[in-house]
CSV table of C-alpha atoms and ligand atoms in Angstrom, one decimal:
chain,number,residue,atom,x,y,z
A,1,MET,CA,0.0,0.0,0.0
A,2,SER,CA,1.4,3.4,-1.0
A,3,THR,CA,0.7,6.1,1.7
A,4,ALA,CA,2.8,8.7,0.0
A,5,VAL,CA,0.8,11.8,-0.7
A,6,SER,CA,0.9,12.8,-4.4
A,7,ALA,CA,1.6,16.4,-5.4
A,8,GLU,CA,-1.9,16.5,-6.7
A,9,ARG,CA,-3.5,15.3,-3.4
A,10,GLU,CA,-1.3,17.7,-1.4
A,11,ALA,CA,-2.5,20.6,-3.5
A,12,ILE,CA,-6.1,19.6,-3.0
A,13,LEU,CA,-5.5,19.2,0.8
A,14,ARG,CA,-3.8,22.7,0.9
A,15,THR,CA,-6.9,24.2,-0.7
A,16,VAL,CA,-9.2,22.4,1.8
A,17,ARG,CA,-7.0,23.5,4.8
A,18,GLU,CA,-7.1,27.1,3.6
A,19,PHE,CA,-10.9,26.9,3.1
A,20,CYS,CA,-11.4,25.4,6.6
A,21,ASP,CA,-9.3,28.1,8.2
A,22,ALA,CA,-11.1,30.9,6.4
A,23,GLU,CA,-14.7,29.6,6.3
A,24,ILE,CA,-15.1,27.1,9.1
A,25,ARG,CA,-12.7,27.7,12.0
A,26,PRO,CA,-14.0,31.1,13.0
A,27,ASN,CA,-17.6,29.9,13.2
A,28,VAL,CA,-17.2,26.5,14.9
A,29,LEU,CA,-18.3,27.5,18.4
A,30,ARG,CA,-21.1,29.7,17.2
A,31,TRP,CA,-22.7,27.0,15.0
A,32,ASP,CA,-22.2,24.5,17.8
A,33,GLU,CA,-23.9,26.6,20.4
A,34,ALA,CA,-26.8,27.6,18.1
A,35,GLN,CA,-27.1,24.1,16.7
A,36,GLU,CA,-27.0,25.8,13.4
A,37,PHE,CA,-26.5,23.9,10.2
A,38,PRO,CA,-24.3,26.1,8.0
A,39,ARG,CA,-26.3,25.9,4.7
A,40,GLU,CA,-24.4,28.7,3.1
A,41,LEU,CA,-21.1,26.9,3.7
A,42,PHE,CA,-22.5,23.9,1.8
A,43,ASN,CA,-22.9,26.0,-1.3
A,44,LYS,CA,-19.2,26.9,-1.0
A,45,LEU,CA,-18.3,23.3,-0.4
A,46,GLY,CA,-20.2,22.6,-3.6
A,47,GLU,CA,-18.3,25.3,-5.5
A,48,LEU,CA,-15.0,23.8,-4.2
A,49,GLY,CA,-16.0,20.4,-5.6
A,50,LEU,CA,-16.1,18.7,-2.2
A,51,LEU,CA,-19.8,17.7,-2.3
A,52,GLY,CA,-19.2,15.6,-5.4
A,53,ALA,CA,-15.6,14.7,-4.7
A,54,MET,CA,-15.8,11.0,-5.8
A,55,PHE,CA,-18.3,11.4,-8.5
A,56,PRO,CA,-17.5,11.6,-12.2
A,57,GLU,CA,-17.2,15.0,-13.9
A,58,THR,CA,-20.1,14.1,-16.1
A,59,TYR,CA,-22.3,14.5,-13.1
A,60,GLY,CA,-20.6,17.7,-11.9
A,61,GLY,CA,-18.2,15.7,-9.6
A,62,ALA,CA,-14.5,16.1,-9.1
A,63,GLY,CA,-13.6,12.6,-10.2
A,64,LEU,CA,-11.3,12.0,-7.1
A,65,SER,CA,-10.5,8.6,-5.5
A,66,ALA,CA,-11.6,7.2,-2.2
A,67,MET,CA,-8.0,7.8,-1.0
A,68,ASP,CA,-8.4,11.5,-1.9
A,69,TYR,CA,-11.8,11.7,-0.3
A,70,GLN,CA,-10.8,10.1,3.1
A,71,ALA,CA,-7.9,12.7,3.3
A,72,ILE,CA,-10.4,15.5,2.6
A,73,ILE,CA,-12.8,14.3,5.3
A,74,GLU,CA,-9.9,14.1,7.8
A,75,GLU,CA,-8.9,17.7,7.0
A,76,VAL,CA,-12.5,19.0,7.5
A,77,SER,CA,-13.0,17.0,10.7
A,78,ALA,CA,-9.7,18.2,12.2
A,79,VAL,CA,-11.4,21.7,12.2
A,80,ASP,CA,-15.2,20.8,12.6
A,81,PRO,CA,-16.4,17.2,12.9
A,82,SER,CA,-20.0,18.4,12.6
A,83,VAL,CA,-19.4,19.8,9.1
A,84,ALA,CA,-17.5,16.6,8.2
A,85,LEU,CA,-20.4,14.5,9.4
A,86,SER,CA,-23.0,16.4,7.3
A,87,LEU,CA,-20.6,16.2,4.3
A,88,ALA,CA,-20.0,12.5,4.8
A,89,ALA,CA,-23.8,11.7,5.1
A,90,HIS,CA,-24.5,13.8,2.0
A,91,HIS,CA,-21.7,12.3,-0.1
A,92,SER,CA,-21.1,8.7,1.1
A,93,LEU,CA,-24.7,7.8,2.0
A,94,GLY,CA,-27.4,9.8,0.2
A,95,SER,CA,-25.6,10.8,-3.0
A,96,TYR,CA,-23.5,7.6,-3.3
A,97,HIS,CA,-26.7,5.4,-3.0
A,98,ILE,CA,-28.2,7.3,-6.0
A,99,PHE,CA,-24.9,7.1,-7.9
A,100,GLN,CA,-24.2,3.5,-7.3
A,101,PHE,CA,-27.7,2.0,-7.6
A,102,GLY,CA,-29.7,4.6,-9.4
A,103,SER,CA,-30.8,4.4,-13.1
A,104,GLU,CA,-29.2,6.7,-15.6
A,105,ALA,CA,-32.4,8.9,-15.5
A,106,GLN,CA,-32.1,9.1,-11.6
A,107,ARG,CA,-28.4,10.0,-11.8
A,108,GLN,CA,-29.1,12.7,-14.4
A,109,ARG,CA,-31.9,14.2,-12.4
A,110,TYR,CA,-30.2,14.2,-9.0
A,111,MET,CA,-26.4,14.0,-9.2
A,112,PRO,CA,-25.7,17.5,-10.7
A,113,LYS,CA,-27.9,19.1,-8.0
A,114,LEU,CA,-26.1,17.1,-5.3
A,115,THR,CA,-22.6,17.7,-6.5
A,116,SER,CA,-23.2,21.5,-6.9
A,117,GLY,CA,-24.8,21.9,-3.5
A,118,GLU,CA,-28.2,23.1,-4.9
A,119,TRP,CA,-29.6,20.1,-3.0
A,120,ILE,CA,-28.3,18.3,0.1
A,121,ALA,CA,-28.9,14.5,0.4
A,122,ALA,CA,-30.2,12.6,3.4
A,123,TRP,CA,-30.2,8.8,3.9
A,124,GLY,CA,-32.7,7.0,6.1
A,125,LEU,CA,-32.3,3.5,7.3
A,126,THR,CA,-32.7,3.9,11.1
A,127,GLU,CA,-36.1,3.7,12.8
A,128,ALA,CA,-37.3,3.6,16.4
A,129,GLU,CA,-37.4,-0.1,16.4
A,130,ALA,CA,-34.7,-0.7,13.7
A,131,GLY,CA,-31.3,0.7,14.9
A,132,SER,CA,-28.6,-1.9,15.0
A,133,ASP,CA,-31.2,-4.3,13.7
A,134,SER,CA,-31.9,-2.4,10.6
A,135,GLY,CA,-33.5,-5.4,9.0
A,136,GLY,CA,-36.4,-4.7,11.4
A,137,THR,CA,-37.5,-1.8,9.2
A,138,LYS,CA,-41.3,-1.0,9.7
A,139,THR,CA,-41.8,1.8,7.1
A,140,THR,CA,-43.9,0.4,4.3
A,141,ALA,CA,-44.1,1.2,0.6
A,142,VAL,CA,-47.3,-0.1,-1.1
A,143,ARG,CA,-47.7,-0.1,-4.9
A,144,ASP,CA,-50.8,1.8,-6.1
A,145,GLY,CA,-51.0,2.0,-9.9
A,146,GLU,CA,-48.1,4.0,-11.2
A,147,GLU,CA,-47.2,5.2,-7.7
A,148,TRP,CA,-45.7,3.9,-4.4
A,149,VAL,CA,-47.3,5.0,-1.1
A,150,LEU,CA,-44.8,5.3,1.8
A,151,ASN,CA,-45.8,5.3,5.5
A,152,GLY,CA,-43.5,5.3,8.5
A,153,SER,CA,-40.8,7.3,10.1
A,154,LYS,CA,-37.0,7.4,10.1
A,155,ASN,CA,-35.0,8.4,13.2
A,156,PHE,CA,-31.7,10.3,13.6
A,157,ILE,CA,-31.5,11.3,10.0
A,158,THR,CA,-28.5,13.5,9.2
A,159,ASN,CA,-29.4,16.5,7.0
A,160,ALA,CA,-33.1,15.7,7.3
A,161,SER,CA,-34.4,19.2,7.6
A,162,VAL,CA,-32.1,20.7,5.0
A,163,ALA,CA,-32.3,18.0,2.4
A,164,GLY,CA,-33.6,18.4,-1.1
A,165,VAL,CA,-33.8,14.6,-1.6
A,166,ALA,CA,-33.7,11.6,0.7
A,167,VAL,CA,-33.0,8.0,0.1
A,168,LEU,CA,-35.4,6.0,2.3
A,169,MET,CA,-35.6,2.3,2.9
A,170,ALA,CA,-39.1,0.7,3.1
A,171,VAL,CA,-40.7,-2.7,3.3
A,172,THR,CA,-42.3,-3.7,-0.1
A,173,ASP,CA,-42.7,-7.4,0.8
A,174,LYS,CA,-42.8,-8.3,4.5
A,175,SER,CA,-42.7,-12.1,3.8
A,176,ARG,CA,-39.2,-11.7,2.3
A,177,LYS,CA,-37.7,-10.1,5.4
A,178,THR,CA,-34.5,-8.1,4.5
A,179,LYS,CA,-35.0,-9.2,0.9
A,180,GLY,CA,-38.3,-7.4,1.0
A,181,ILE,CA,-36.9,-4.0,1.8
A,182,SER,CA,-36.5,-1.5,-1.1
A,183,ALA,CA,-34.9,1.9,-1.4
A,184,PHE,CA,-36.8,5.0,-2.7
A,185,VAL,CA,-35.6,8.3,-3.7
A,186,VAL,CA,-38.0,10.9,-2.3
A,187,GLU,CA,-37.9,14.6,-3.0
A,188,CYS,CA,-38.3,16.6,0.2
A,189,ASP,CA,-40.9,19.0,-1.2
A,190,ASN,CA,-43.3,16.0,-1.5
A,191,PRO,CA,-46.4,16.9,0.7
A,192,GLY,CA,-46.3,13.4,2.2
A,193,ILE,CA,-43.0,13.8,3.9
A,194,ARG,CA,-42.3,16.1,6.8
A,195,VAL,CA,-39.6,16.8,9.3
A,196,GLY,CA,-40.3,15.7,12.8
A,197,LYS,CA,-38.3,16.0,16.0
A,198,LYS,CA,-35.0,17.8,15.8
A,199,GLU,CA,-32.5,16.1,18.2
A,200,ASN,CA,-30.9,18.3,20.9
A,201,LYS,CA,-27.5,16.5,20.9
A,202,LEU,CA,-24.4,16.1,23.1
A,203,GLY,CA,-22.1,16.8,20.2
A,204,MET,CA,-22.1,17.2,16.4
A,205,ARG,CA,-24.5,20.0,17.1
A,206,ALA,CA,-24.0,21.9,13.8
A,207,SER,CA,-25.0,18.7,12.0
A,208,ASP,CA,-28.7,18.6,11.4
A,209,THR,CA,-30.3,15.4,12.9
A,210,CYS,CA,-34.1,15.0,12.7
A,211,THR,CA,-36.9,12.5,12.3
A,212,LEU,CA,-38.4,12.2,8.9
A,213,VAL,CA,-42.1,11.2,8.8
A,214,MET,CA,-43.9,9.8,5.8
A,215,GLU,CA,-47.7,9.9,5.8
A,216,ASP,CA,-49.3,8.6,2.6
A,217,CYS,CA,-46.2,9.9,0.8
A,218,ARG,CA,-46.9,9.2,-2.9
A,219,VAL,CA,-43.9,8.9,-5.1
A,220,PRO,CA,-43.8,7.9,-8.8
A,221,ALA,CA,-43.0,4.3,-9.7
A,222,GLY,CA,-39.6,5.7,-11.0
A,223,ALA,CA,-38.7,6.6,-7.4
A,224,LEU,CA,-37.7,3.0,-6.7
A,225,LEU,CA,-33.9,3.1,-6.4
A,226,GLY,CA,-32.2,-0.2,-7.5
A,227,ALA,CA,-34.1,-3.4,-7.8
A,228,GLU,CA,-37.3,-4.0,-5.8
A,229,GLY,CA,-36.3,-5.9,-2.6
A,230,ALA,CA,-32.6,-5.0,-3.0
A,231,GLY,CA,-32.7,-1.9,-0.7
A,232,TRP,CA,-31.4,-3.4,2.4
A,233,VAL,CA,-28.5,-5.4,0.8
A,234,ASP,CA,-27.6,-2.2,-1.2
A,235,SER,CA,-27.7,-0.2,2.1
A,236,MET,CA,-25.1,-2.6,3.6
A,237,LYS,CA,-22.9,-1.9,0.6
A,238,ILE,CA,-23.4,1.8,1.0
A,239,LEU,CA,-22.4,1.5,4.7
A,240,ASP,CA,-19.2,-0.3,3.6
A,241,GLY,CA,-18.2,2.9,1.9
A,242,GLY,CA,-19.8,5.2,4.5
A,243,ARG,CA,-17.7,3.6,7.3
A,244,ILE,CA,-14.5,4.7,5.6
A,245,SER,CA,-15.7,8.3,5.9
A,246,ILE,CA,-16.5,7.8,9.6
A,247,ALA,CA,-13.1,6.3,10.1
A,248,ALA,CA,-11.5,9.3,8.3
A,249,LEU,CA,-13.7,11.7,10.3
A,250,SER,CA,-12.5,10.0,13.5
A,251,VAL,CA,-8.9,10.3,12.4
A,252,GLY,CA,-9.3,14.0,11.7
A,253,LEU,CA,-11.1,14.6,15.0
A,254,ALA,CA,-8.4,12.8,17.0
A,255,ARG,CA,-5.8,14.7,15.1
A,256,GLY,CA,-7.5,18.0,15.8
A,257,ALA,CA,-7.5,17.2,19.5
A,258,TYR,CA,-3.9,15.9,19.5
A,259,GLU,CA,-2.6,19.0,17.7
A,260,ALA,CA,-4.4,21.3,20.2
A,261,ALA,CA,-3.0,19.2,23.1
A,262,LEU,CA,0.6,19.2,21.7
A,263,GLN,CA,0.5,23.0,21.3
A,264,TYR,CA,-0.9,23.5,24.7
A,265,SER,CA,1.6,21.2,26.4
A,266,LYS,CA,4.4,23.4,25.1
A,267,GLU,CA,2.8,26.6,26.3
A,268,ARG,CA,1.5,25.6,29.7
A,269,ARG,CA,4.1,25.9,32.5
A,270,GLN,CA,3.9,24.3,35.9
A,271,PHE,CA,6.6,23.5,38.4
A,272,GLY,CA,8.8,26.0,36.5
A,273,LYS,CA,8.7,24.1,33.2
A,274,ALA,CA,6.5,23.4,30.2
A,275,ILE,CA,4.2,20.4,31.0
A,276,SER,CA,5.5,18.8,27.8
A,277,GLU,CA,8.7,18.1,29.7
A,278,PHE,CA,6.9,15.8,32.1
A,279,GLU,CA,7.1,12.2,31.0
A,280,ALA,CA,3.5,11.5,31.8
A,281,ILE,CA,2.4,14.1,29.2
A,282,GLN,CA,5.0,12.8,26.7
A,283,PHE,CA,3.6,9.3,27.0
A,284,TYR,CA,0.1,10.6,26.3
A,285,LEU,CA,1.3,12.5,23.2
A,286,ALA,CA,3.3,9.5,22.0
A,287,GLU,CA,0.4,7.1,22.4
A,288,MET,CA,-2.0,9.6,20.7
A,289,ALA,CA,0.3,10.1,17.7
A,290,THR,CA,0.9,6.4,17.3
A,291,GLU,CA,-2.8,5.4,17.5
A,292,ILE,CA,-3.8,8.2,15.1
A,293,ASP,CA,-1.2,7.0,12.5
A,294,ALA,CA,-2.4,3.4,12.9
A,295,ALA,CA,-6.0,4.5,12.4
A,296,ARG,CA,-5.1,6.5,9.3
A,297,LEU,CA,-3.3,3.5,7.9
A,298,LEU,CA,-6.3,1.3,8.4
A,299,THR,CA,-8.5,4.0,6.8
A,300,GLN,CA,-6.2,4.2,3.8
A,301,ARG,CA,-6.1,0.5,3.4
A,302,ALA,CA,-9.9,0.5,3.2
A,303,ALA,CA,-10.0,3.4,0.8
A,304,GLU,CA,-7.3,1.9,-1.4
A,305,THR,CA,-9.3,-1.4,-1.5
A,306,LYS,CA,-12.4,0.5,-2.5
A,307,ASP,CA,-10.5,2.3,-5.2
A,308,ALA,CA,-9.4,-1.1,-6.5
A,309,GLY,CA,-13.0,-2.2,-6.7
A,310,GLU,CA,-12.4,-5.1,-4.2
A,311,PRO,CA,-14.7,-6.2,-1.3
A,312,VAL,CA,-14.2,-3.7,1.5
A,313,THR,CA,-16.6,-4.9,4.2
A,314,ARG,CA,-14.0,-6.1,6.7
A,315,PHE,CA,-11.4,-3.4,6.1
A,316,SER,CA,-14.0,-0.6,6.4
A,317,ALA,CA,-15.5,-2.0,9.6
A,318,GLN,CA,-12.0,-2.5,11.1
A,319,ALA,CA,-11.0,1.1,10.2
A,320,LYS,CA,-14.2,2.5,11.6
A,321,LEU,CA,-14.0,0.4,14.8
A,322,TYR,CA,-10.4,1.2,15.5
A,323,ALA,CA,-10.4,4.9,14.5
A,324,SER,CA,-13.5,5.7,16.4
A,325,GLU,CA,-12.3,4.0,19.6
A,326,ILE,CA,-8.9,5.6,19.5
A,327,ALA,CA,-10.5,9.0,18.8
A,328,VAL,CA,-12.5,8.7,22.0
A,329,ARG,CA,-9.3,8.0,23.9
A,330,ALA,CA,-7.4,10.8,22.1
A,331,THR,CA,-10.0,13.4,23.0
A,332,ASP,CA,-10.1,12.2,26.6
A,333,ARG,CA,-6.3,12.6,26.9
A,334,ALA,CA,-6.4,15.9,25.1
A,335,ILE,CA,-8.7,17.3,27.8
A,336,GLN,CA,-6.4,15.7,30.5
A,337,ILE,CA,-3.4,17.5,29.1
A,338,HIS,CA,-5.4,20.8,29.2
A,339,GLY,CA,-6.3,20.2,32.8
A,340,GLY,CA,-9.2,22.4,34.0
A,341,TYR,CA,-8.9,24.7,30.9
A,342,GLY,CA,-9.8,21.7,28.7
A,343,PHE,CA,-13.1,21.6,30.5
A,344,THR,CA,-14.1,25.0,29.2
A,345,LYS,CA,-15.3,26.3,25.9
A,346,ASP,CA,-12.2,28.5,25.6
A,347,PHE,CA,-10.3,25.5,24.1
A,348,PRO,CA,-11.3,23.4,21.1
A,349,VAL,CA,-10.8,20.1,22.9
A,350,GLU,CA,-14.0,20.5,24.8
A,351,LYS,CA,-16.0,20.3,21.6
A,352,PHE,CA,-13.9,17.4,20.2
A,353,TYR,CA,-14.7,15.5,23.4
A,354,ARG,CA,-18.4,15.9,22.9
A,355,ASP,CA,-18.4,15.3,19.1
A,356,VAL,CA,-16.3,12.1,19.2
A,357,LYS,CA,-18.9,9.9,20.8
A,358,LEU,CA,-21.0,9.8,17.6
A,359,CYS,CA,-18.1,8.0,15.9
A,360,THR,CA,-18.5,4.8,17.9
A,361,ILE,CA,-22.3,4.9,17.3
A,362,GLY,CA,-23.2,6.2,13.8
A,363,GLU,CA,-23.2,3.9,10.8
A,364,GLY,CA,-23.1,1.0,13.1
A,365,THR,CA,-21.9,0.9,16.8
A,366,SER,CA,-18.5,-0.5,17.7
A,367,GLU,CA,-20.3,-3.7,18.9
A,368,ILE,CA,-21.9,-4.1,15.4
A,369,GLN,CA,-18.5,-3.5,13.7
A,370,LYS,CA,-17.1,-6.4,15.7
A,371,LEU,CA,-19.9,-8.6,14.6
A,372,VAL,CA,-19.3,-7.5,10.9
A,373,ILE,CA,-15.6,-8.2,11.2
A,374,ALA,CA,-16.0,-11.5,12.9
A,375,LYS,CA,-18.5,-12.6,10.3
A,376,GLN,CA,-16.0,-11.8,7.6
A,377,LEU,CA,-13.2,-13.6,9.4
A,378,LEU,CA,-15.2,-16.7,9.9
A,379,ALA,CA,-16.4,-16.7,6.3
A,380,ASP,CA,-12.9,-16.0,4.9
A,381,GLY,CA,-11.2,-18.3,7.3
A,382,ALA,CA,-8.7,-15.4,7.5
B,1,FAD,C1,-26.0,12.1,15.3
B,1,FAD,C2,-26.5,10.9,14.6
B,1,FAD,C3,-26.7,10.8,13.2
B,1,FAD,C4,-27.2,9.7,12.6
B,1,FAD,N1,-27.4,9.8,11.2
B,1,FAD,C5,-28.1,8.7,10.6
B,1,FAD,C6,-28.5,8.8,9.2
B,1,FAD,O1,-28.2,9.8,8.6
B,1,FAD,N2,-29.2,7.8,8.7
B,1,FAD,C7,-29.5,6.7,9.4
B,1,FAD,O2,-30.2,5.8,8.9
B,1,FAD,N3,-29.2,6.6,10.7
B,1,FAD,C8,-28.5,7.6,11.4
B,1,FAD,N4,-28.1,7.5,12.7
B,1,FAD,C9,-28.5,6.3,13.5
B,1,FAD,C10,-27.4,5.4,13.9
B,1,FAD,O3,-26.9,4.7,12.8
B,1,FAD,C11,-27.9,4.5,15.0
B,1,FAD,O4,-28.1,5.3,16.1
B,1,FAD,C12,-27.0,3.3,15.3
B,1,FAD,O5,-27.0,2.4,14.2
B,1,FAD,C13,-27.4,2.6,16.5
B,1,FAD,O6,-28.8,2.3,16.6
B,1,FAD,P1,-29.6,2.6,17.9
B,1,FAD,O7,-29.3,4.1,18.2
B,1,FAD,O8,-31.0,2.3,17.7
B,1,FAD,O9,-29.0,1.8,19.0
B,1,FAD,P2,-29.4,0.3,19.4
B,1,FAD,O10,-29.4,-0.6,18.2
B,1,FAD,O11,-30.6,0.3,20.3
B,1,FAD,O12,-28.1,-0.2,20.3
B,1,FAD,C14,-28.0,0.1,21.7
B,1,FAD,C15,-26.8,-0.7,22.2
B,1,FAD,O13,-27.0,-2.1,22.1
B,1,FAD,C16,-25.9,-2.6,21.3
B,1,FAD,N5,-26.4,-3.7,20.5
B,1,FAD,C17,-27.5,-3.8,19.7
B,1,FAD,N6,-27.6,-4.9,19.0
B,1,FAD,C18,-26.5,-5.7,19.4
B,1,FAD,C19,-26.0,-7.0,19.1
B,1,FAD,N7,-26.6,-7.8,18.2
B,1,FAD,N8,-24.8,-7.4,19.7
B,1,FAD,C20,-24.2,-6.6,20.6
B,1,FAD,N9,-24.6,-5.3,21.0
B,1,FAD,C21,-25.8,-4.9,20.4
B,1,FAD,C22,-25.4,-1.5,20.5
B,1,FAD,O14,-24.1,-1.7,20.1
B,1,FAD,C23,-25.5,-0.3,21.5
B,1,FAD,O15,-24.5,-0.4,22.4
B,1,FAD,C24,-27.6,8.6,13.3
B,1,FAD,C25,-27.4,8.6,14.7
B,1,FAD,C26,-26.9,9.7,15.4
B,1,FAD,C27,-26.7,9.7,16.9
């Protein structure tokens, strides 16, 4: 595996860093406290090509690789994980589902709007009774002539209240269990869909998280996304890619906390010297740096495997599991290094500490990642 950063990727990352410093960093706390999704920023992310990073230029995308994309998500997350989360849900979940499983007509209709930022995408699998057990989906879609009628509700949907379009999973044939679940692409100005409860969250507060409710939501027959009955299996494939972005998000978040702690340790003086001179602090920094590098390598292995078009289920679950768990540890240590000051909103580590917990939960909890990895190990005999 080559982890060298090409001149081209380095130039992209420099642009992303400059953008984050100018457009995101000054607003991080304000968006967090107000729980404000920065819609205007997403237009700028679209102009920069980040909303369509991995999609072909024919659809308005930037034609970049998964290796490029994971590096971009890391950079954004090192500044604001909330923005990275909304970006990842838009790109890797909603948009990617349409791109990977949509018909050419669906791609033509939606992808240019999604890559430009005219529309934001949401993706709804989770329900009140179908969290880790996503096969327990209760939302239904019933065929009525040339239409499908959707009823049900989806919980914890990122970008729900700001989305132009949502990909939603619904049961079309209960007798076939997970093979009776289908995906639909639903435009959010449809009168049958409305935004329900907005979550008041511990972290990731600038990322929009709401319930989406469908009440006799009529969509045309052409809103079926992929084959009838293939929606759940396709969702698992989408999550294989999505987990790489949550791994990258975790790496960026851990790095942001580590860099803040490193800097602080050199400035803060106690007992007549910088606290970075104490071995206990050095051990924290050494462990954080090592774990972040290891998490990035796992993330890059998954991204490179995706770029090669090879099965990525195990590698993406391993990257997501490890990166999210070490990110939790890194933010904990970053606060410890800051002492009491880390417990205040005067330093960025306080927000990283709150944001990070989503990483071990979203797109499958750590426990579920272990089940996915073990299933692959036992099947492969690896
Ligand atoms: C901020 C945020 C954004 C989100 N965005 C989206 C989105 O855009 N789209 C979407 O569809 N979903 C989204 N989700 C939902 C997320 O994917 C789920 O919260 C997650 O999959 C866990 O489901 P749950 O919350 O119902 O927990 P549960 O499934 O109820 O799990 C509770 C606990 O039980 C454990 N557990 C459950 N089953 C098992 C098992 N078989 N073995 C061992 N342990 C088990 C879990 O690991 C966990 O520790 C989001 C969630 C949050 C918080």
